[in-house]
Tab-separated table of C-alpha atoms and ligand atoms in Angstrom:
chain	number	residue	atom	x	y	z
R	1	GLU	CA	0.000	0.000	0.000
R	2	ALA	CA	2.701	2.470	1.092
R	3	LYS	CA	4.346	2.256	-2.327
R	4	HIS	CA	1.315	3.760	-4.002
R	5	ASN	CA	1.369	6.880	-1.872
R	6	GLY	CA	3.561	8.794	-4.288
R	7	LYS	CA	6.802	10.494	-3.171
R	8	SER	CA	7.163	8.951	0.234
R	9	SER	CA	7.624	5.264	0.661
R	10	TYR	CA	6.300	5.484	4.206
R	11	ALA	CA	2.650	4.998	5.012
R	12	HIS	CA	1.168	7.937	6.892
R	13	PHE	CA	-0.397	6.661	10.050
R	14	SER	CA	-2.815	8.952	11.796
R	15	PRO	CA	-3.719	8.138	15.415
R	16	GLU	CA	-7.167	6.977	14.259
R	17	MET	CA	-5.619	4.592	11.773
R	18	SER	CA	-3.376	2.985	14.349
R	19	GLU	CA	-6.361	2.658	16.658
R	20	VAL	CA	-8.295	0.905	13.941
R	21	SER	CA	-5.434	-1.442	13.122
R	22	HIS	CA	-4.890	-2.093	16.817
R	23	GLU	CA	-8.522	-3.100	17.181
R	24	ARG	CA	-8.181	-5.243	14.092
R	25	LEU	CA	-5.078	-6.971	15.391
R	26	GLN	CA	-6.718	-7.584	18.734
R	27	MET	CA	-9.776	-9.020	17.065
R	28	GLU	CA	-7.671	-11.199	14.838
R	29	SER	CA	-5.698	-12.688	17.694
R	30	LEU	CA	-8.874	-13.279	19.707
R	31	MET	CA	-10.459	-14.922	16.674
R	32	ARG	CA	-7.541	-17.279	16.249
R	33	ARG	CA	-8.364	-18.869	19.587
R	34	ALA	CA	-12.143	-18.645	19.366
R	35	LEU	CA	-12.684	-22.087	17.879
R	36	GLU	CA	-10.689	-23.977	20.479
R	37	LEU	CA	-12.306	-21.925	23.241
R	38	ASN	CA	-15.735	-22.805	21.874
R	39	GLU	CA	-16.790	-19.172	21.509
R	40	PHE	CA	-18.796	-19.543	18.306
R	41	GLU	CA	-22.445	-20.415	18.308
R	42	LEU	CA	-25.168	-20.746	15.746
R	43	HIS	CA	-28.556	-19.147	15.953
R	44	TYR	CA	-31.387	-20.323	13.769
R	45	GLN	CA	-34.049	-18.365	11.951
R	46	PRO	CA	-37.134	-20.083	10.530
R	47	ILE	CA	-37.891	-19.970	6.816
R	48	VAL	CA	-41.606	-20.455	6.315
R	49	HIS	CA	-43.956	-21.299	3.514
R	50	THR	CA	-45.428	-17.900	2.619
R	51	GLU	CA	-48.901	-19.236	1.836
R	52	THR	CA	-49.437	-21.308	5.000
R	53	GLY	CA	-46.853	-20.066	7.481
R	54	LYS	CA	-45.598	-23.633	7.910
R	55	LEU	CA	-41.964	-24.151	8.722
R	56	GLN	CA	-39.794	-25.167	5.782
R	57	ALA	CA	-36.222	-24.793	6.991
R	58	ALA	CA	-33.901	-22.830	9.248
R	59	GLU	CA	-30.987	-20.596	8.355
R	60	ALA	CA	-27.925	-21.011	10.557
R	61	LEU	CA	-26.464	-17.631	11.551
R	62	LEU	CA	-23.097	-17.380	13.230
R	63	ARG	CA	-22.402	-15.442	16.437
R	64	TRP	CA	-19.166	-14.975	18.323
R	65	ASN	CA	-19.336	-14.806	22.077
R	66	ASN	CA	-16.085	-13.379	23.365
R	67	PRO	CA	-15.419	-12.361	26.997
R	68	THR	CA	-13.552	-9.212	25.909
R	69	LEU	CA	-15.621	-8.173	22.898
R	70	GLY	CA	-19.028	-9.368	24.032
R	71	LEU	CA	-21.472	-10.811	21.516
R	72	VAL	CA	-20.075	-10.084	18.064
R	73	MET	CA	-22.382	-10.188	15.046
R	74	PRO	CA	-21.165	-11.647	11.741
R	75	ASP	CA	-21.046	-8.380	9.811
R	76	ARG	CA	-18.346	-7.297	12.282
R	77	PHE	CA	-16.105	-10.356	12.045
R	78	ILE	CA	-16.814	-12.310	8.832
R	79	PRO	CA	-14.903	-9.813	6.633
R	80	LEU	CA	-11.842	-10.136	8.890
R	81	ALA	CA	-12.231	-13.911	8.970
R	82	GLU	CA	-12.235	-13.826	5.170
R	83	GLU	CA	-9.137	-11.625	4.945
R	84	THR	CA	-7.155	-13.751	7.361
R	85	GLY	CA	-8.320	-17.073	5.978
R	86	LEU	CA	-9.794	-18.005	9.354
R	87	ILE	CA	-13.122	-18.355	7.550
R	88	THR	CA	-12.009	-21.795	6.369
R	89	PRO	CA	-11.792	-23.536	9.761
R	90	VAL	CA	-14.673	-21.436	11.127
R	91	GLY	CA	-16.829	-22.284	8.111
R	92	GLU	CA	-16.009	-25.950	8.509
R	93	TRP	CA	-17.163	-25.787	12.106
R	94	VAL	CA	-20.396	-24.052	11.023
R	95	MET	CA	-21.072	-26.761	8.427
R	96	GLN	CA	-20.526	-29.594	10.923
R	97	GLU	CA	-22.518	-27.928	13.672
R	98	ALA	CA	-25.458	-26.976	11.424
R	99	CYS	CA	-25.770	-30.468	9.923
R	100	ARG	CA	-25.471	-32.133	13.328
R	101	THR	CA	-28.115	-29.827	14.781
R	102	ALA	CA	-30.587	-30.436	11.954
R	103	VAL	CA	-30.215	-34.202	12.404
R	104	GLY	CA	-30.706	-33.773	16.164
R	105	TRP	CA	-33.976	-31.911	15.572
R	106	GLY	CA	-35.090	-34.690	13.247
R	107	LYS	CA	-34.511	-37.228	15.998
R	108	THR	CA	-36.204	-35.351	18.815
R	109	THR	CA	-39.181	-34.091	16.813
R	110	GLY	CA	-39.607	-36.667	14.060
R	111	ARG	CA	-39.580	-33.932	11.446
R	112	SER	CA	-37.174	-33.362	8.575
R	113	ILE	CA	-36.066	-29.779	8.807
R	114	GLY	CA	-33.944	-28.261	6.077
R	115	ILE	CA	-30.914	-26.246	7.103
R	116	SER	CA	-29.349	-23.334	5.205
R	117	VAL	CA	-25.705	-22.464	5.674
R	118	ASN	CA	-23.975	-19.286	4.466
R	119	VAL	CA	-20.770	-19.774	2.540
R	120	SER	CA	-18.414	-16.909	1.823
R	121	PRO	CA	-16.334	-16.775	-1.386
R	122	ARG	CA	-12.951	-17.438	0.198
R	123	GLN	CA	-14.352	-20.439	2.035
R	124	PHE	CA	-15.924	-21.747	-1.153
R	125	ARG	CA	-12.645	-21.401	-3.060
R	126	ASP	CA	-10.662	-23.388	-0.510
R	127	PRO	CA	-9.553	-26.623	-2.188
R	128	GLY	CA	-10.947	-28.638	0.736
R	129	PHE	CA	-14.414	-27.084	0.599
R	130	PHE	CA	-16.321	-29.774	-1.287
R	131	ASP	CA	-14.828	-32.587	0.796
R	132	GLY	CA	-15.651	-30.611	3.941
R	133	VAL	CA	-19.311	-30.449	2.949
R	134	MET	CA	-19.386	-34.164	2.146
R	135	SER	CA	-17.711	-34.987	5.426
R	136	ALA	CA	-20.254	-32.885	7.374
R	137	LEU	CA	-23.077	-34.753	5.638
R	138	ARG	CA	-21.481	-38.129	6.248
R	139	SER	CA	-20.595	-37.635	9.883
R	140	SER	CA	-23.990	-36.145	10.757
R	141	GLY	CA	-26.065	-38.441	8.572
R	142	LEU	CA	-27.991	-35.461	7.154
R	143	LYS	CA	-29.696	-36.104	3.819
R	144	PRO	CA	-28.014	-33.855	1.214
R	145	GLU	CA	-31.434	-32.601	0.067
R	146	LEU	CA	-31.904	-31.025	3.494
R	147	LEU	CA	-28.768	-28.935	3.212
R	148	GLU	CA	-28.910	-25.644	1.352
R	149	LEU	CA	-25.791	-23.579	0.738
R	150	GLU	CA	-26.268	-19.819	0.450
R	151	ILE	CA	-23.837	-18.178	-1.901
R	152	THR	CA	-23.605	-14.520	-2.908
R	153	GLU	CA	-23.296	-13.168	-6.434
R	154	ARG	CA	-19.830	-11.946	-5.481
R	155	LEU	CA	-18.562	-15.521	-5.788
R	156	LEU	CA	-19.675	-15.749	-9.418
R	157	LEU	CA	-17.843	-12.611	-10.520
R	158	ASP	CA	-14.622	-14.560	-11.041
R	159	ASN	CA	-16.338	-16.630	-13.714
R	160	SER	CA	-13.940	-19.456	-13.037
R	161	ILE	CA	-14.075	-23.076	-14.114
R	162	GLU	CA	-13.225	-24.091	-10.544
R	163	THR	CA	-16.267	-22.320	-9.111
R	164	ALA	CA	-18.553	-23.820	-11.747
R	165	THR	CA	-17.120	-27.289	-11.179
R	166	ILE	CA	-17.727	-27.205	-7.431
R	167	LEU	CA	-21.274	-25.867	-7.914
R	168	TYR	CA	-22.026	-28.771	-10.260
R	169	GLN	CA	-20.431	-31.304	-7.911
R	170	LEU	CA	-22.569	-30.032	-5.038
R	171	ASP	CA	-25.674	-30.147	-7.204
R	172	LYS	CA	-24.865	-33.692	-8.256
R	173	ALA	CA	-24.427	-34.673	-4.609
R	174	GLY	CA	-28.006	-33.485	-4.034
R	175	VAL	CA	-27.183	-30.371	-2.019
R	176	ARG	CA	-29.408	-27.359	-2.717
R	177	LEU	CA	-27.894	-24.064	-3.810
R	178	SER	CA	-29.254	-20.594	-3.310
R	179	VAL	CA	-28.208	-17.087	-4.316
R	180	ASP	CA	-28.228	-14.935	-1.170
R	181	ASP	CA	-28.876	-11.156	-1.189
R	182	PHE	CA	-30.133	-11.455	-4.743
R	183	GLY	CA	-30.230	-8.130	-6.554
R	184	THR	CA	-27.479	-6.381	-4.602
R	185	GLY	CA	-24.491	-7.747	-6.529
R	186	TYR	CA	-23.267	-6.802	-9.963
R	187	SER	CA	-23.390	-10.169	-11.643
R	188	ALA	CA	-24.919	-10.678	-15.038
R	189	LEU	CA	-28.232	-12.489	-14.857
R	190	SER	CA	-26.961	-15.034	-17.346
R	191	TYR	CA	-25.301	-16.959	-14.513
R	192	LEU	CA	-28.773	-18.103	-13.498
R	193	LYS	CA	-28.990	-20.308	-16.523
R	194	SER	CA	-25.379	-21.493	-16.431
R	195	TYR	CA	-25.259	-22.622	-12.816
R	196	PRO	CA	-27.442	-25.179	-11.008
R	197	PHE	CA	-29.157	-22.898	-8.482
R	198	ASP	CA	-32.391	-23.942	-6.831
R	199	VAL	CA	-33.364	-20.809	-4.939
R	200	LEU	CA	-33.116	-16.996	-5.069
R	201	LYS	CA	-33.192	-15.094	-1.804
R	202	ILE	CA	-34.497	-11.589	-2.454
R	203	ASP	CA	-32.451	-9.117	-0.467
R	204	LYS	CA	-34.203	-7.428	2.432
R	205	SER	CA	-33.544	-3.964	1.025
R	206	PHE	CA	-36.145	-4.678	-1.686
R	207	VAL	CA	-38.617	-6.310	0.684
R	208	ASN	CA	-38.444	-3.402	3.119
R	209	ASP	CA	-40.394	-0.929	1.034
R	210	VAL	CA	-42.688	-3.095	-1.102
R	211	ASN	CA	-45.659	-1.171	0.214
R	212	LYS	CA	-44.048	2.268	0.100
R	213	GLU	CA	-42.010	2.313	-3.084
R	214	PRO	CA	-43.749	1.156	-6.268
R	215	GLU	CA	-40.326	0.491	-7.826
R	216	ASP	CA	-39.434	-1.974	-5.082
R	217	ALA	CA	-42.780	-3.702	-5.506
R	218	SER	CA	-42.126	-3.981	-9.248
R	219	LEU	CA	-38.643	-5.360	-8.697
R	220	VAL	CA	-39.798	-7.977	-6.208
R	221	ARG	CA	-42.641	-9.002	-8.518
R	222	ALA	CA	-40.232	-9.238	-11.471
R	223	ILE	CA	-37.692	-11.300	-9.518
R	224	ILE	CA	-40.390	-13.745	-8.414
R	225	ASN	CA	-41.723	-14.157	-11.960
R	226	MET	CA	-38.280	-14.524	-13.474
R	227	ALA	CA	-37.229	-17.082	-10.854
R	228	HIS	CA	-40.376	-19.128	-11.380
R	229	SER	CA	-40.018	-19.155	-15.136
R	230	LEU	CA	-36.459	-20.449	-14.676
R	231	GLY	CA	-37.735	-23.156	-12.330
R	232	LEU	CA	-36.271	-21.597	-9.183
R	233	LYS	CA	-37.930	-21.093	-5.811
R	234	VAL	CA	-37.897	-17.715	-4.096
R	235	ILE	CA	-37.305	-16.743	-0.477
R	236	ALA	CA	-38.020	-13.184	0.657
R	237	GLU	CA	-35.633	-11.987	3.374
R	238	GLY	CA	-36.275	-9.351	6.010
R	239	VAL	CA	-40.060	-9.640	6.255
R	240	GLU	CA	-40.922	-7.460	9.246
R	241	GLU	CA	-44.553	-6.492	8.781
R	242	GLU	CA	-47.851	-8.131	8.047
R	243	SER	CA	-48.384	-5.897	5.015
R	244	GLN	CA	-45.146	-7.206	3.499
R	245	ALA	CA	-46.201	-10.800	4.160
R	246	ASP	CA	-49.551	-10.041	2.500
R	247	PHE	CA	-47.826	-8.603	-0.543
R	248	LEU	CA	-45.550	-11.650	-0.835
R	249	ARG	CA	-48.509	-14.011	-0.520
R	250	ARG	CA	-50.357	-12.184	-3.299
R	251	GLU	CA	-47.244	-12.368	-5.493
R	252	HIS	CA	-46.765	-16.104	-4.856
R	253	CYS	CA	-43.374	-15.794	-3.251
R	254	ASP	CA	-42.649	-19.379	-2.138
R	255	TYR	CA	-40.948	-18.803	1.205
R	256	SER	CA	-40.409	-15.992	3.665
R	257	GLN	CA	-38.015	-15.190	6.456
R	258	GLY	CA	-37.870	-12.241	8.822
R	259	TYR	CA	-38.587	-10.760	12.225
R	260	TYR	CA	-42.334	-10.801	11.482
R	261	TYR	CA	-42.171	-14.604	11.731
R	262	SER	CA	-39.299	-14.953	14.163
R	263	ARG	CA	-35.916	-13.550	15.088
R	264	PRO	CA	-32.949	-15.917	14.975
R	265	GLN	CA	-33.042	-18.104	18.100
R	266	THR	CA	-30.600	-20.327	19.944
R	267	GLY	CA	-30.635	-23.990	18.949
R	268	LYS	CA	-32.292	-24.906	22.248
R	269	ASP	CA	-35.106	-22.386	21.854
R	270	PHE	CA	-35.627	-23.375	18.263
R	271	GLU	CA	-35.909	-27.047	19.191
R	272	GLY	CA	-38.321	-26.324	22.035
R	273	TRP	CA	-40.472	-24.351	19.706
R	274	LEU	CA	-40.297	-27.102	17.054
R	275	LYS	CA	-41.600	-29.626	19.551
R	276	SER	CA	-44.483	-27.430	20.572
R	277	THR	CA	-45.887	-26.395	17.218
R	278	HIS	CA	-45.870	-26.956	13.495
R	279	ARG	CA	-46.699	-23.397	12.694
R	280	ILE	CA	-45.031	-20.127	13.406
R	281	PRO	CA	-47.119	-18.332	15.976
R	282	VAL	CA	-47.758	-14.872	14.541
Z	1	C2E	P1	-27.698	-13.109	5.402
Z	1	C2E	O1	-27.238	-14.476	5.067
Z	1	C2E	O2	-28.376	-12.328	4.342
Z	1	C2E	O3	-28.632	-13.317	6.664
Z	1	C2E	C1	-29.760	-12.546	6.948
Z	1	C2E	C2	-29.452	-11.481	7.967
Z	1	C2E	O4	-30.619	-10.664	8.135
Z	1	C2E	C3	-29.140	-12.023	9.357
Z	1	C2E	O5	-28.251	-11.114	9.984
Z	1	C2E	C4	-30.505	-11.977	10.028
Z	1	C2E	O6	-30.465	-11.964	11.430
Z	1	C2E	C5	-31.039	-10.674	9.476
Z	1	C2E	N1	-32.489	-10.617	9.469
Z	1	C2E	C6	-33.378	-11.627	9.468
Z	1	C2E	N2	-34.645	-11.178	9.445
Z	1	C2E	C7	-34.575	-9.835	9.430
Z	1	C2E	C8	-35.560	-8.790	9.396
Z	1	C2E	O7	-36.773	-9.018	9.379
Z	1	C2E	N3	-35.088	-7.513	9.361
Z	1	C2E	C9	-33.760	-7.217	9.383
Z	1	C2E	N4	-33.390	-5.941	9.356
Z	1	C2E	N5	-32.798	-8.173	9.410
Z	1	C2E	C10	-33.214	-9.467	9.431
Z	1	C2E	P2	-26.952	-11.614	10.765
Z	1	C2E	O8	-27.266	-12.852	11.554
Z	1	C2E	O9	-26.392	-10.442	11.480
Z	1	C2E	O10	-25.969	-12.044	9.592
Z	1	C2E	C11	-25.458	-11.086	8.700
Z	1	C2E	C12	-24.737	-11.725	7.550
Z	1	C2E	O11	-23.546	-12.397	7.986
Z	1	C2E	C13	-25.540	-12.809	6.846
Z	1	C2E	O12	-26.468	-12.210	5.954
Z	1	C2E	C14	-24.445	-13.592	6.160
Z	1	C2E	O13	-24.068	-12.989	4.960
Z	1	C2E	C15	-23.300	-13.479	7.146
Z	1	C2E	N6	-23.213	-14.731	7.915
Z	1	C2E	C16	-23.953	-15.134	8.973
Z	1	C2E	N7	-23.575	-16.356	9.402
Z	1	C2E	C17	-22.575	-16.749	8.579
Z	1	C2E	C18	-21.772	-17.946	8.473
Z	1	C2E	O14	-21.915	-18.930	9.219
Z	1	C2E	N8	-20.830	-17.966	7.487
Z	1	C2E	C19	-20.653	-16.923	6.609
Z	1	C2E	N9	-19.703	-17.035	5.678
Z	1	C2E	N10	-21.396	-15.811	6.672
Z	1	C2E	C20	-22.353	-15.714	7.633
Z	2	MG	MG1	-27.988	-16.031	4.207
Z	3	MG	MG1	-29.825	-28.743	-7.318
Z	4	MG	MG1	-29.252	-12.201	2.721
């Protein structure tokens, strides 16, 4: 970086910058030990059938519980985990834990619950990624059809043979694939026909204003229609209000997820709730 600063070959550190990098370094060193200290945990958010409100699956969402930093949300540490490569072991743990948990729910409740796991680009590109997924399925005994991997458009920007190959291998293994945050990336839509995706997750920024901004309503409607004509299912993210749920029902959006139905919950709470009801209480 310093080289690009022109005349001087020294980077100019302001006090704020060194504070930021100090915080970063501290976070990085704490993160390096977080796995062995068991500081990560998964929370689960229901994904429901829009029409009936019945549970379809759960999305696993990572949290980091650190004595110094407190409860750290993924937007604060996933980017650093990606930069440092720590996302690979952390992501492997997430995959194992999510699959194991879904199988546990199946045993205690007698119901097959799908589980969605977020995968970041660096994690996906790790040469051991595919084997890691297979090993999580094997050791947990989860049916591949119950596992859905959420991938962002960012991954597809590289247009690489390797990425395509892994996507096809996963598809062949029976794992479901979804495009997360659909509509926020800069990918060309043509990837939808070249890769074996099953699901589009409409980003919450579009869902937010479906009843306030006619343009957002049009976009959501268009995404749903396009997805359906390509044979894909649609999940709306960030559903917070009844009026949004009503809109999505009218537009035949297959599945919905958001605070209106439920916030992400601990595995224990989610299981307790699973045992007590088949529907989301709204
Ligand atoms: P995402 O995959 O798009 O997950 C949805 C995010 O929206 C979650 O935030 C969820 O708690 C939040 N959300 C759900 N319903 C609502 C709603 O009605 N309104 C609003 N405003 N937000 C809602 P969270 O848990 O903070 O996760 C943020 C992002 O971090 C995720 O976005 C995902 O990209 C990433 N992430 C989470 N867990 C993992 C993981 O295990 N691995 C990787 N690589 N990334 C993860
Ligand atoms: Mg997601
Ligand atoms: Mg498939
Ligand atoms: Mg999303």
